[in-house]
XYZ file of C-alpha atoms in Angstrom:
305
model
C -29.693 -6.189 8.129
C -26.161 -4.491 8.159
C -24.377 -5.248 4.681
C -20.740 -4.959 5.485
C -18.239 -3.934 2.715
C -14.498 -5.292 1.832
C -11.866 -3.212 2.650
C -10.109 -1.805 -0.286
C -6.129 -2.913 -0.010
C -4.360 0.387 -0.296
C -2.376 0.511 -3.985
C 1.376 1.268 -4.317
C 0.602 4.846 -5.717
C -1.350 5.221 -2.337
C 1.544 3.762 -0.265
C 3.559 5.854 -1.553
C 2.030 9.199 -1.251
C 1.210 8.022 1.816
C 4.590 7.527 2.610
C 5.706 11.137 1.468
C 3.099 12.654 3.190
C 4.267 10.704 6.360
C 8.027 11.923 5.483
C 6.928 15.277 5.080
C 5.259 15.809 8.591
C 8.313 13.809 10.453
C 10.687 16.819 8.655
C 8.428 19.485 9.364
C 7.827 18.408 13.186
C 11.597 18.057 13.346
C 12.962 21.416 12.203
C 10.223 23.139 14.085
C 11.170 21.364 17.233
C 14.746 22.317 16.728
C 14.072 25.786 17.153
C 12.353 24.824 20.484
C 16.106 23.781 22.523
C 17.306 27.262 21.250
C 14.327 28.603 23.239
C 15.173 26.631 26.216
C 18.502 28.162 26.126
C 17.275 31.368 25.541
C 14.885 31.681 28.473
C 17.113 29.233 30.831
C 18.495 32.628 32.461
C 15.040 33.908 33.008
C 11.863 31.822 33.471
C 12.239 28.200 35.661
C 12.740 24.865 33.632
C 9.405 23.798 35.342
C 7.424 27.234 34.648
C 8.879 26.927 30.957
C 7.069 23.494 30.334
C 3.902 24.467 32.331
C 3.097 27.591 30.636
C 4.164 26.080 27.081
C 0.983 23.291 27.653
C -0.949 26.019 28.723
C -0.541 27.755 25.387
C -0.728 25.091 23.663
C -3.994 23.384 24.954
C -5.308 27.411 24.167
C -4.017 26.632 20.498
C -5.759 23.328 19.803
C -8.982 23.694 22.141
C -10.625 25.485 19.490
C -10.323 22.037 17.439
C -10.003 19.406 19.903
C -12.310 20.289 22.543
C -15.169 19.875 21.118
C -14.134 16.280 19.495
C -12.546 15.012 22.987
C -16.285 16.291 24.317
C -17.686 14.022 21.944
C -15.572 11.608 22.492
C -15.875 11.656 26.396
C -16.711 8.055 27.036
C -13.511 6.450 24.788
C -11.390 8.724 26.259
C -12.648 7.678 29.532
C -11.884 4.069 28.399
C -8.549 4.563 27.732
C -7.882 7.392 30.747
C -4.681 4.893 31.580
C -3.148 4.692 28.152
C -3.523 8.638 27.440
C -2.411 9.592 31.382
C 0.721 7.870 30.565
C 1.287 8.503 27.137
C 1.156 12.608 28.376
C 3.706 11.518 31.660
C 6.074 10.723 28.940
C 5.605 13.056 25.702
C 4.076 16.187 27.420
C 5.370 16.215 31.329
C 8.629 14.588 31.512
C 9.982 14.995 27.932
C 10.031 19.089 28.378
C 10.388 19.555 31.568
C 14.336 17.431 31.278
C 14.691 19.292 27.644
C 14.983 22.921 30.052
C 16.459 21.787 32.664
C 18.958 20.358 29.925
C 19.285 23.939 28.617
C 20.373 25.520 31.627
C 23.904 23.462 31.315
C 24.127 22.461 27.945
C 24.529 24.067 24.310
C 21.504 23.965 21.854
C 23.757 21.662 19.817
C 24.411 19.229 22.716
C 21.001 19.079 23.255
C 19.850 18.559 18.960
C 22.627 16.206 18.844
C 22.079 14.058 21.592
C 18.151 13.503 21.161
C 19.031 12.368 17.767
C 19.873 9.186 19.439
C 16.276 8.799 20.361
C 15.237 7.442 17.155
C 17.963 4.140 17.911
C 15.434 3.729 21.136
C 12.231 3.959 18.616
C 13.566 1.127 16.704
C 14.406 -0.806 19.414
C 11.057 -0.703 20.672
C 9.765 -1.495 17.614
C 11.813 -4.404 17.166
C 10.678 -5.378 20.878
C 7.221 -5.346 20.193
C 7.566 -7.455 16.801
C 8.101 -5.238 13.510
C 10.393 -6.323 11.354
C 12.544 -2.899 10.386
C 13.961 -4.133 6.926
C 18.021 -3.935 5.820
C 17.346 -0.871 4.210
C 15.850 0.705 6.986
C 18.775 -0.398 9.646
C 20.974 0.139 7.423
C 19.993 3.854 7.058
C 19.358 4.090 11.180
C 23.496 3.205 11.287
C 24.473 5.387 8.560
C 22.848 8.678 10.318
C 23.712 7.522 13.670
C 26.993 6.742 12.337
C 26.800 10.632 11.574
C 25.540 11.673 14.691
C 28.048 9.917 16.611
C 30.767 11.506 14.256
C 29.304 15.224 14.694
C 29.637 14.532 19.083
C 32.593 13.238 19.027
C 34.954 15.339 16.591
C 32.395 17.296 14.185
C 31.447 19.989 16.806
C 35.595 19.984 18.083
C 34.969 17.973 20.756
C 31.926 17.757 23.181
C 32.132 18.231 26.841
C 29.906 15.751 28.449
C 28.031 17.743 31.206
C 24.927 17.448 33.744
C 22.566 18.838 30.987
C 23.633 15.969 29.148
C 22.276 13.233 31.260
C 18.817 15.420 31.712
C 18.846 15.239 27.512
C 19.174 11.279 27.422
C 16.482 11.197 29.989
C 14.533 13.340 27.554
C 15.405 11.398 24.930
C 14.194 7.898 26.432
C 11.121 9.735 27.357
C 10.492 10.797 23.582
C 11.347 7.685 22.227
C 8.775 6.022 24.942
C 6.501 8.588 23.950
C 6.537 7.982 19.803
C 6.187 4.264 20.766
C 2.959 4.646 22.539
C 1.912 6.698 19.657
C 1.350 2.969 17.777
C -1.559 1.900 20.675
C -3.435 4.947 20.054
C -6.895 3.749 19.615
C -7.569 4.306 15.814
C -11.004 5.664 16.496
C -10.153 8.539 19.089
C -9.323 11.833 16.706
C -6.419 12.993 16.350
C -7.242 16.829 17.777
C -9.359 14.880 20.433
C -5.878 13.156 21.267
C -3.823 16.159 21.107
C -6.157 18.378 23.297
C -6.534 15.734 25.732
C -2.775 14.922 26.540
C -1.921 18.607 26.373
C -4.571 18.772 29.392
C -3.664 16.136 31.336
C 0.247 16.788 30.736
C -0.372 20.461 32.543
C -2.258 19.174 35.093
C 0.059 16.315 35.979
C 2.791 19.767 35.927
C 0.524 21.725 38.439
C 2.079 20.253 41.838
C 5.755 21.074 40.042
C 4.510 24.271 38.969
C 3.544 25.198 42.487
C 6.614 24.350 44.339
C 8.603 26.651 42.048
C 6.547 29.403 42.148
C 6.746 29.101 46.128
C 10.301 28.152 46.146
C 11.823 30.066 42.738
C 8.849 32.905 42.163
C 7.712 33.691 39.144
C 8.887 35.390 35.999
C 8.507 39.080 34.304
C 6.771 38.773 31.324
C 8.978 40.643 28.679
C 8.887 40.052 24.859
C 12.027 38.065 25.781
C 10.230 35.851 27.840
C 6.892 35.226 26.137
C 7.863 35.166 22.236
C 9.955 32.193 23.475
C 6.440 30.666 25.390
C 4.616 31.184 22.329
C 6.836 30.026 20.109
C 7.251 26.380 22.045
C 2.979 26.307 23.146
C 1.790 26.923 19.715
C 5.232 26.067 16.904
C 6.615 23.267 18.990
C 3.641 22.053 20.470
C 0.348 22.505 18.687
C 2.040 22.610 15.416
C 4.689 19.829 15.719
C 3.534 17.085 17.567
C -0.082 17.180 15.557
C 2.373 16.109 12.198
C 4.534 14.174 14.479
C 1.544 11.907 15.516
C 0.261 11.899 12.384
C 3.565 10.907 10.761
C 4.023 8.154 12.892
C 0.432 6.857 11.927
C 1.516 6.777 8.406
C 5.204 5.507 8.494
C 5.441 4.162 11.835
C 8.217 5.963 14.637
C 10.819 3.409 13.196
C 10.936 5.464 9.988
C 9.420 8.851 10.979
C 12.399 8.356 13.528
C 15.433 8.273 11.029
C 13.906 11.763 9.695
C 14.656 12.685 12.803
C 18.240 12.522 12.449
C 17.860 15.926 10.988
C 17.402 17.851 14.312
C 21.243 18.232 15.072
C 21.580 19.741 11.152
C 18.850 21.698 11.639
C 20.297 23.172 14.844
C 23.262 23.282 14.020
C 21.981 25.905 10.453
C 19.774 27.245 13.065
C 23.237 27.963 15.370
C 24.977 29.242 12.478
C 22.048 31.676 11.605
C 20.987 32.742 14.856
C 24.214 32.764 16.781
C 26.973 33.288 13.738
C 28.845 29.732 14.991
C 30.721 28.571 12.083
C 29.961 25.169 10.053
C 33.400 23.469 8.946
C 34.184 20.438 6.808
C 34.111 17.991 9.436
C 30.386 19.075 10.281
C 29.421 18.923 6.772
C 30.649 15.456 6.507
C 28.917 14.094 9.795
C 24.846 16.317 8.070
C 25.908 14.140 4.650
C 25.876 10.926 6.516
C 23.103 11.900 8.423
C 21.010 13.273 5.443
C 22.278 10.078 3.942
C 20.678 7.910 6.103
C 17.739 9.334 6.161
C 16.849 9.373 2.418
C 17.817 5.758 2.682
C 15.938 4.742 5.766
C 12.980 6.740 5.127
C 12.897 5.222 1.536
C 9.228 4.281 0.584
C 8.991 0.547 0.275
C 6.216 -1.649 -1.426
């Protein structure tokens, strides 16, 4: 006879630290991704949009198979369940998302491109709201306050953006991210999270192989310099291994609703990481569009009972 037990309703304290744990990994995946469009830009001159994404999944399925492999083996048969689900969920976060982000870079500034895939978290909401959450007036009310900022920083903060080509690849990327973090939600709860990682890492570079050999055949390949592969690295195993693992595991905690106003701190990341990097200049306008932002996402992201 199987005796089963009552679940345990999770305390406030819990909620909480659960909450700030789920904060946390949203800001961590977020400033480490922001270093990832000044790689595109920096390797946009040199190695193919499509070669960038391909090789980046490359080293990043070498950074997690040493964890995931063997729990997607085990796994096998749910994975196999759910082939659809994960085929498309890697179309979207691992494929399309990347591949749009470089060929973004090859027109447009590294804080175009932060700026404008801070709108992405608008679309997570959205979906959210579509599929039947209720976001809370605290929460919207933070989502307007840092978009509020973010529409400040593109349209006067920065002096005035251009609108260019690269543009329209970023809100392409930026749909397909915000699709991405909503699919995050369906996960099945049993399938690990490693298991998940290495197995939409996999199937993301093999959906890139056809791409990958058209521009090799049509573009060639690329020298491998320091300048070329401390960039690759950086994105496979930073941006990739490293990022989306506490993204995804952020968005199990807080939901992409919430996890997505932290986001709002990619275009003041990039634009410290600009000002560090590239010695571009932060005036008072731009520190007036990062409080808003910042503002919005202490209050959107604020735990709530």
């Amino acid at each position: 006879m199987t005796v089963v037990l009552p679940r345990t309703a999770p305390t406030p304290t819990s909620l909480v630290k659960a909450t700030s744990l789920g904060i946390a990994l949203a800001a961590l995946a977020t400033v480490v991704w922001s270093g990832s469009f000044v790689a595109s830009r920096a390797l946009g001159d040199s190695v193919p949009p499509v070669q960038q994404a391909f090789w980046r999944w490359v080293v990043a399925l070498a950074a997690v198979a040493p964890f995931g492999a063997r729990q997607a083996w085990r796994q096998r048969e749910l994975i196999r369940r759910h082939l659809g689900y994960l085929v498309v969920a890697s179309l979207f976060g691992v494929t399309a998302y990347n591949t749009l982000v470089n060929q973004a870079g090859l027109t447009t500034p590294a804080a175009n491109m932060g700026m404008i895939m801070a709108a992405s978290p608008v679309l997570m909401a959205v979906f959210e709201r579509v599929a039947g959450v209720r976001l809370g007036a605290r929460r919207v009310l933070g989502l307007l306050t840092a978009c509020a900022g973010v529409v400040l920083l593109i349209g006067g903060g920065t002096g005035g953006a251009r609108f260019a080509a690269g543009d329209l690849w970023m809100i392409a990327a930026a749909c397909c991210f915000a699709s991405y973090s909503g699919l995050l939600r369906r996960r099945p709860a049993e399938l690990g999270g490693t298991a998940f990682l290495f197995t939409t890492f996999l199937l993301g570079a093999a959906l890139l192989l056809p791409a990958q050999g058209v521009s090799l055949a049509v573009q060639g390949g690329f020298d491998p310099t320091p300048g070329t592969v401390l960039p690759i690295l950086y994105v496979g195993i930073a941006s990739s291994a490293v990022a989306f693992f506490a993204w995804n595991r952020a968005i199990a905690l807080v939901g992409p609703s919430r996890a997505g106003v932290v986001y709002y701190l990619q275009p003041v990341c990039v634009a410290l990481l600009s000002r560090a990097v590239l010695g571009e200049a932060v005036g008072g306008p731009q520190v007036l569009c990062m409080a808003l932002i910042l503002g919005g996402v202490v209050l959107g992201a604020a735990a709530r009972r």
